[in-house]
């Protein structure tokens, strides 16, 4: 595909086209084995942009190819107490399978970095599944490095406590 057909932008959660694209790409990711293999309920996908818009530290980057939703990165600003500066945590990265191989993840991550720099952030963080070699390769290519070992403190582990409603 011609690169002129690729558009990467920061999503506007109140733009119906952007809101729909977020749901389409996120659901594509959820249905993929790396995303859990199950679709997200349509009512949740519809409500997601509304909820994201309520969070001033949330932003999303979308990629369109030929006008079709093709990629999504959802991000949340956090804060590094050691650097006393904000940081961006990349929460979701997804490229629709038929658009893979076009460099969309790199283009979207460049947009994320541009936004992070505009916000004065000290770093960009993300988590990646151990078995997702394709994503790890993409992140390495972009300049991310595993932060799993600190020689002064040992391995860092990612722990979760689910909160039931």
PDB file of C-alpha atoms in Angstrom:
ATOM      1  CA  UNK A   1       0.000   0.000   0.000  1.00  0.00           C
ATOM      2  CA  UNK A   2       1.094   3.548  -0.690  1.00  0.00           C
ATOM      3  CA  UNK A   3       2.326   5.353   2.437  1.00  0.00           C
ATOM      4  CA  UNK A   4       0.301   8.404   1.328  1.00  0.00           C
ATOM      5  CA  UNK A   5      -2.771   6.384   2.327  1.00  0.00           C
ATOM      6  CA  UNK A   6      -1.623   6.225   5.980  1.00  0.00           C
ATOM      7  CA  UNK A   7      -2.904   8.811   8.468  1.00  0.00           C
ATOM      8  CA  UNK A   8      -1.712   8.794  12.099  1.00  0.00           C
ATOM      9  CA  UNK A   9      -3.285  11.228  14.562  1.00  0.00           C
ATOM     10  CA  UNK A  10      -4.206  11.846  18.162  1.00  0.00           C
ATOM     11  CA  UNK A  11      -7.805  10.721  18.576  1.00  0.00           C
ATOM     12  CA  UNK A  12     -10.564  13.054  19.610  1.00  0.00           C
ATOM     13  CA  UNK A  13     -12.821  11.018  21.883  1.00  0.00           C
ATOM     14  CA  UNK A  14     -15.813  13.179  20.939  1.00  0.00           C
ATOM     15  CA  UNK A  15     -15.319  12.649  17.179  1.00  0.00           C
ATOM     16  CA  UNK A  16     -17.748   9.843  16.181  1.00  0.00           C
ATOM     17  CA  UNK A  17     -15.360   8.520  13.504  1.00  0.00           C
ATOM     18  CA  UNK A  18     -12.505   8.336  16.019  1.00  0.00           C
ATOM     19  CA  UNK A  19     -14.738   6.832  18.717  1.00  0.00           C
ATOM     20  CA  UNK A  20     -15.891   4.101  16.351  1.00  0.00           C
ATOM     21  CA  UNK A  21     -12.320   3.428  15.173  1.00  0.00           C
ATOM     22  CA  UNK A  22     -11.144   2.972  18.778  1.00  0.00           C
ATOM     23  CA  UNK A  23     -13.809   0.312  19.297  1.00  0.00           C
ATOM     24  CA  UNK A  24     -13.128  -1.459  16.007  1.00  0.00           C
ATOM     25  CA  UNK A  25      -9.373  -1.747  16.535  1.00  0.00           C
ATOM     26  CA  UNK A  26      -9.545  -2.527  20.264  1.00  0.00           C
ATOM     27  CA  UNK A  27     -12.075  -5.289  19.640  1.00  0.00           C
ATOM     28  CA  UNK A  28      -9.861  -6.701  16.866  1.00  0.00           C
ATOM     29  CA  UNK A  29      -7.042  -6.830  19.441  1.00  0.00           C
ATOM     30  CA  UNK A  30      -9.284  -8.452  22.071  1.00  0.00           C
ATOM     31  CA  UNK A  31     -10.309 -11.173  19.615  1.00  0.00           C
ATOM     32  CA  UNK A  32      -6.659 -11.973  18.788  1.00  0.00           C
ATOM     33  CA  UNK A  33      -5.004 -14.697  20.904  1.00  0.00           C
ATOM     34  CA  UNK A  34      -2.533 -12.070  22.244  1.00  0.00           C
ATOM     35  CA  UNK A  35      -5.497  -9.985  23.407  1.00  0.00           C
ATOM     36  CA  UNK A  36      -7.268 -12.853  25.130  1.00  0.00           C
ATOM     37  CA  UNK A  37      -9.227 -14.306  22.202  1.00  0.00           C
ATOM     38  CA  UNK A  38     -12.624 -12.909  23.197  1.00  0.00           C
ATOM     39  CA  UNK A  39     -14.612  -9.945  21.854  1.00  0.00           C
ATOM     40  CA  UNK A  40     -15.448  -6.964  24.040  1.00  0.00           C
ATOM     41  CA  UNK A  41     -19.154  -6.353  24.658  1.00  0.00           C
ATOM     42  CA  UNK A  42     -20.510  -3.800  22.143  1.00  0.00           C
ATOM     43  CA  UNK A  43     -21.921  -1.586  24.912  1.00  0.00           C
ATOM     44  CA  UNK A  44     -18.463  -1.358  26.520  1.00  0.00           C
ATOM     45  CA  UNK A  45     -16.837  -0.457  23.195  1.00  0.00           C
ATOM     46  CA  UNK A  46     -19.452   2.254  22.696  1.00  0.00           C
ATOM     47  CA  UNK A  47     -18.923   3.645  26.222  1.00  0.00           C
ATOM     48  CA  UNK A  48     -15.113   3.510  26.111  1.00  0.00           C
ATOM     49  CA  UNK A  49     -14.461   6.842  24.300  1.00  0.00           C
ATOM     50  CA  UNK A  50     -16.924   8.572  26.654  1.00  0.00           C
ATOM     51  CA  UNK A  51     -15.058   7.237  29.685  1.00  0.00           C
ATOM     52  CA  UNK A  52     -11.632   8.006  28.211  1.00  0.00           C
ATOM     53  CA  UNK A  53     -12.755  11.585  27.540  1.00  0.00           C
ATOM     54  CA  UNK A  54     -13.453  11.987  31.283  1.00  0.00           C
ATOM     55  CA  UNK A  55      -9.803  11.271  32.046  1.00  0.00           C
ATOM     56  CA  UNK A  56      -7.551  14.250  31.321  1.00  0.00           C
ATOM     57  CA  UNK A  57      -4.439  12.068  31.461  1.00  0.00           C
ATOM     58  CA  UNK A  58      -5.686   9.623  28.800  1.00  0.00           C
ATOM     59  CA  UNK A  59      -4.957   9.914  25.106  1.00  0.00           C
ATOM     60  CA  UNK A  60      -5.139   7.622  22.108  1.00  0.00           C
ATOM     61  CA  UNK A  61      -3.359   7.534  18.786  1.00  0.00           C
ATOM     62  CA  UNK A  62      -5.126   6.125  15.738  1.00  0.00           C
ATOM     63  CA  UNK A  63      -3.850   4.975  12.367  1.00  0.00           C
ATOM     64  CA  UNK A  64      -6.065   4.879   9.308  1.00  0.00           C
ATOM     65  CA  UNK A  65      -5.112   3.231   6.019  1.00  0.00           C
ATOM     66  CA  UNK A  66      -7.183   4.307   3.061  1.00  0.00           C
ATOM     67  CA  UNK A  67      -9.705   5.726   5.509  1.00  0.00           C
ATOM     68  CA  UNK A  68     -10.108   2.410   7.364  1.00  0.00           C
ATOM     69  CA  UNK A  69      -9.277   2.057  11.086  1.00  0.00           C
ATOM     70  CA  UNK A  70      -5.966   0.193  11.118  1.00  0.00           C
ATOM     71  CA  UNK A  71      -4.156   0.825  14.409  1.00  0.00           C
ATOM     72  CA  UNK A  72      -4.592   2.080  17.955  1.00  0.00           C
ATOM     73  CA  UNK A  73      -2.390   3.008  20.898  1.00  0.00           C
ATOM     74  CA  UNK A  74      -4.101   3.876  24.201  1.00  0.00           C
ATOM     75  CA  UNK A  75      -1.973   5.798  26.688  1.00  0.00           C
ATOM     76  CA  UNK A  76      -2.224   7.176  30.201  1.00  0.00           C
ATOM     77  CA  UNK A  77      -0.026   9.792  31.779  1.00  0.00           C
ATOM     78  CA  UNK A  78       1.488   8.797  35.090  1.00  0.00           C
ATOM     79  CA  UNK A  79       4.150  10.344  37.261  1.00  0.00           C
ATOM     80  CA  UNK A  80       7.736   9.363  38.053  1.00  0.00           C
ATOM     81  CA  UNK A  81       8.447  10.293  41.655  1.00  0.00           C
ATOM     82  CA  UNK A  82      12.186   9.667  41.186  1.00  0.00           C
ATOM     83  CA  UNK A  83      12.386  12.056  38.204  1.00  0.00           C
ATOM     84  CA  UNK A  84       9.631  14.374  39.512  1.00  0.00           C
ATOM     85  CA  UNK A  85       8.183  14.451  35.992  1.00  0.00           C
ATOM     86  CA  UNK A  86       5.235  12.920  34.169  1.00  0.00           C
ATOM     87  CA  UNK A  87       5.588   9.726  32.157  1.00  0.00           C
ATOM     88  CA  UNK A  88       3.404   8.029  29.550  1.00  0.00           C
ATOM     89  CA  UNK A  89       2.321   4.429  29.990  1.00  0.00           C
ATOM     90  CA  UNK A  90       1.315   2.707  26.769  1.00  0.00           C
ATOM     91  CA  UNK A  91      -1.636   0.510  27.709  1.00  0.00           C
ATOM     92  CA  UNK A  92      -2.731  -1.000  24.374  1.00  0.00           C
ATOM     93  CA  UNK A  93      -1.012  -1.270  21.002  1.00  0.00           C
ATOM     94  CA  UNK A  94      -2.942  -2.909  18.199  1.00  0.00           C
ATOM     95  CA  UNK A  95      -2.652  -3.125  14.438  1.00  0.00           C
ATOM     96  CA  UNK A  96      -5.457  -4.780  12.489  1.00  0.00           C
ATOM     97  CA  UNK A  97      -4.001  -7.950  10.945  1.00  0.00           C
ATOM     98  CA  UNK A  98      -4.611  -6.989   7.298  1.00  0.00           C
ATOM     99  CA  UNK A  99      -2.565  -3.793   7.842  1.00  0.00           C
ATOM    100  CA  UNK A 100       0.419  -5.418   9.551  1.00  0.00           C
ATOM    101  CA  UNK A 101       3.780  -4.952   7.869  1.00  0.00           C
ATOM    102  CA  UNK A 102       3.174  -1.273   6.996  1.00  0.00           C
ATOM    103  CA  UNK A 103       5.144   0.083   9.955  1.00  0.00           C
ATOM    104  CA  UNK A 104       2.005   1.389  11.662  1.00  0.00           C
ATOM    105  CA  UNK A 105       3.157   0.564  15.196  1.00  0.00           C
ATOM    106  CA  UNK A 106       6.353   2.571  14.616  1.00  0.00           C
ATOM    107  CA  UNK A 107       4.397   5.509  13.174  1.00  0.00           C
ATOM    108  CA  UNK A 108       1.925   5.453  16.087  1.00  0.00           C
ATOM    109  CA  UNK A 109       4.712   5.178  18.679  1.00  0.00           C
ATOM    110  CA  UNK A 110       6.421   8.191  17.076  1.00  0.00           C
ATOM    111  CA  UNK A 111       3.186  10.130  17.616  1.00  0.00           C
ATOM    112  CA  UNK A 112       3.039   8.915  21.231  1.00  0.00           C
ATOM    113  CA  UNK A 113       6.629  10.094  21.738  1.00  0.00           C
ATOM    114  CA  UNK A 114       5.804  13.476  20.200  1.00  0.00           C
ATOM    115  CA  UNK A 115       2.866  13.883  22.617  1.00  0.00           C
ATOM    116  CA  UNK A 116       4.998  12.695  25.571  1.00  0.00           C
ATOM    117  CA  UNK A 117       7.689  15.258  24.736  1.00  0.00           C
ATOM    118  CA  UNK A 118       5.059  18.012  24.441  1.00  0.00           C
ATOM    119  CA  UNK A 119       3.850  17.059  27.933  1.00  0.00           C
ATOM    120  CA  UNK A 120       7.379  17.184  29.360  1.00  0.00           C
ATOM    121  CA  UNK A 121       7.467  13.461  30.116  1.00  0.00           C
ATOM    122  CA  UNK A 122      10.686  11.762  31.210  1.00  0.00           C
ATOM    123  CA  UNK A 123       9.917   8.336  29.736  1.00  0.00           C
ATOM    124  CA  UNK A 124       7.437   6.037  28.042  1.00  0.00           C
ATOM    125  CA  UNK A 125       6.635   2.700  29.668  1.00  0.00           C
ATOM    126  CA  UNK A 126       4.706  -0.367  28.549  1.00  0.00           C
ATOM    127  CA  UNK A 127       4.124  -4.013  29.363  1.00  0.00           C
ATOM    128  CA  UNK A 128       4.347  -6.788  26.783  1.00  0.00           C
ATOM    129  CA  UNK A 129       3.462 -10.471  26.990  1.00  0.00           C
ATOM    130  CA  UNK A 130       6.491 -12.711  27.287  1.00  0.00           C
ATOM    131  CA  UNK A 131       5.376 -14.797  24.296  1.00  0.00           C
ATOM    132  CA  UNK A 132       4.629 -11.881  21.972  1.00  0.00           C
ATOM    133  CA  UNK A 133       7.892 -11.842  20.024  1.00  0.00           C
ATOM    134  CA  UNK A 134       6.457  -9.689  17.211  1.00  0.00           C
ATOM    135  CA  UNK A 135       5.493  -6.908  19.631  1.00  0.00           C
ATOM    136  CA  UNK A 136       8.803  -7.189  21.477  1.00  0.00           C
ATOM    137  CA  UNK A 137      10.645  -6.830  18.169  1.00  0.00           C
ATOM    138  CA  UNK A 138       8.615  -3.747  17.291  1.00  0.00           C
ATOM    139  CA  UNK A 139       9.257  -2.155  20.674  1.00  0.00           C
ATOM    140  CA  UNK A 140      12.981  -2.932  20.502  1.00  0.00           C
ATOM    141  CA  UNK A 141      13.141  -1.408  17.022  1.00  0.00           C
ATOM    142  CA  UNK A 142      11.527   1.743  18.407  1.00  0.00           C
ATOM    143  CA  UNK A 143      14.102   1.977  21.210  1.00  0.00           C
ATOM    144  CA  UNK A 144      12.377   0.347  24.178  1.00  0.00           C
ATOM    145  CA  UNK A 145      14.489  -1.935  26.326  1.00  0.00           C
ATOM    146  CA  UNK A 146      13.354  -4.529  28.849  1.00  0.00           C
ATOM    147  CA  UNK A 147      13.321  -3.026  32.332  1.00  0.00           C
ATOM    148  CA  UNK A 148      13.108  -6.364  34.068  1.00  0.00           C
ATOM    149  CA  UNK A 149      16.374  -6.264  36.000  1.00  0.00           C
ATOM    150  CA  UNK A 150      17.901  -3.612  38.208  1.00  0.00           C
ATOM    151  CA  UNK A 151      21.379  -4.708  39.376  1.00  0.00           C
ATOM    152  CA  UNK A 152      20.857  -2.928  42.709  1.00  0.00           C
ATOM    153  CA  UNK A 153      17.450  -4.419  43.459  1.00  0.00           C
ATOM    154  CA  UNK A 154      16.860  -7.508  41.273  1.00  0.00           C
ATOM    155  CA  UNK A 155      14.011  -8.412  38.937  1.00  0.00           C
ATOM    156  CA  UNK A 156      10.952  -6.213  38.635  1.00  0.00           C
ATOM    157  CA  UNK A 157       7.700  -8.135  38.559  1.00  0.00           C
ATOM    158  CA  UNK A 158       4.341  -6.998  37.243  1.00  0.00           C
ATOM    159  CA  UNK A 159       1.645  -7.819  39.780  1.00  0.00           C
ATOM    160  CA  UNK A 160      -2.115  -7.305  39.558  1.00  0.00           C
ATOM    161  CA  UNK A 161      -4.897  -7.260  42.108  1.00  0.00           C
ATOM    162  CA  UNK A 162      -8.267  -7.393  40.394  1.00  0.00           C
ATOM    163  CA  UNK A 163     -10.987  -5.313  42.022  1.00  0.00           C
ATOM    164  CA  UNK A 164     -14.395  -6.934  41.718  1.00  0.00           C
ATOM    165  CA  UNK A 165     -17.434  -4.687  41.332  1.00  0.00           C
TER     166      UNK A 165
END
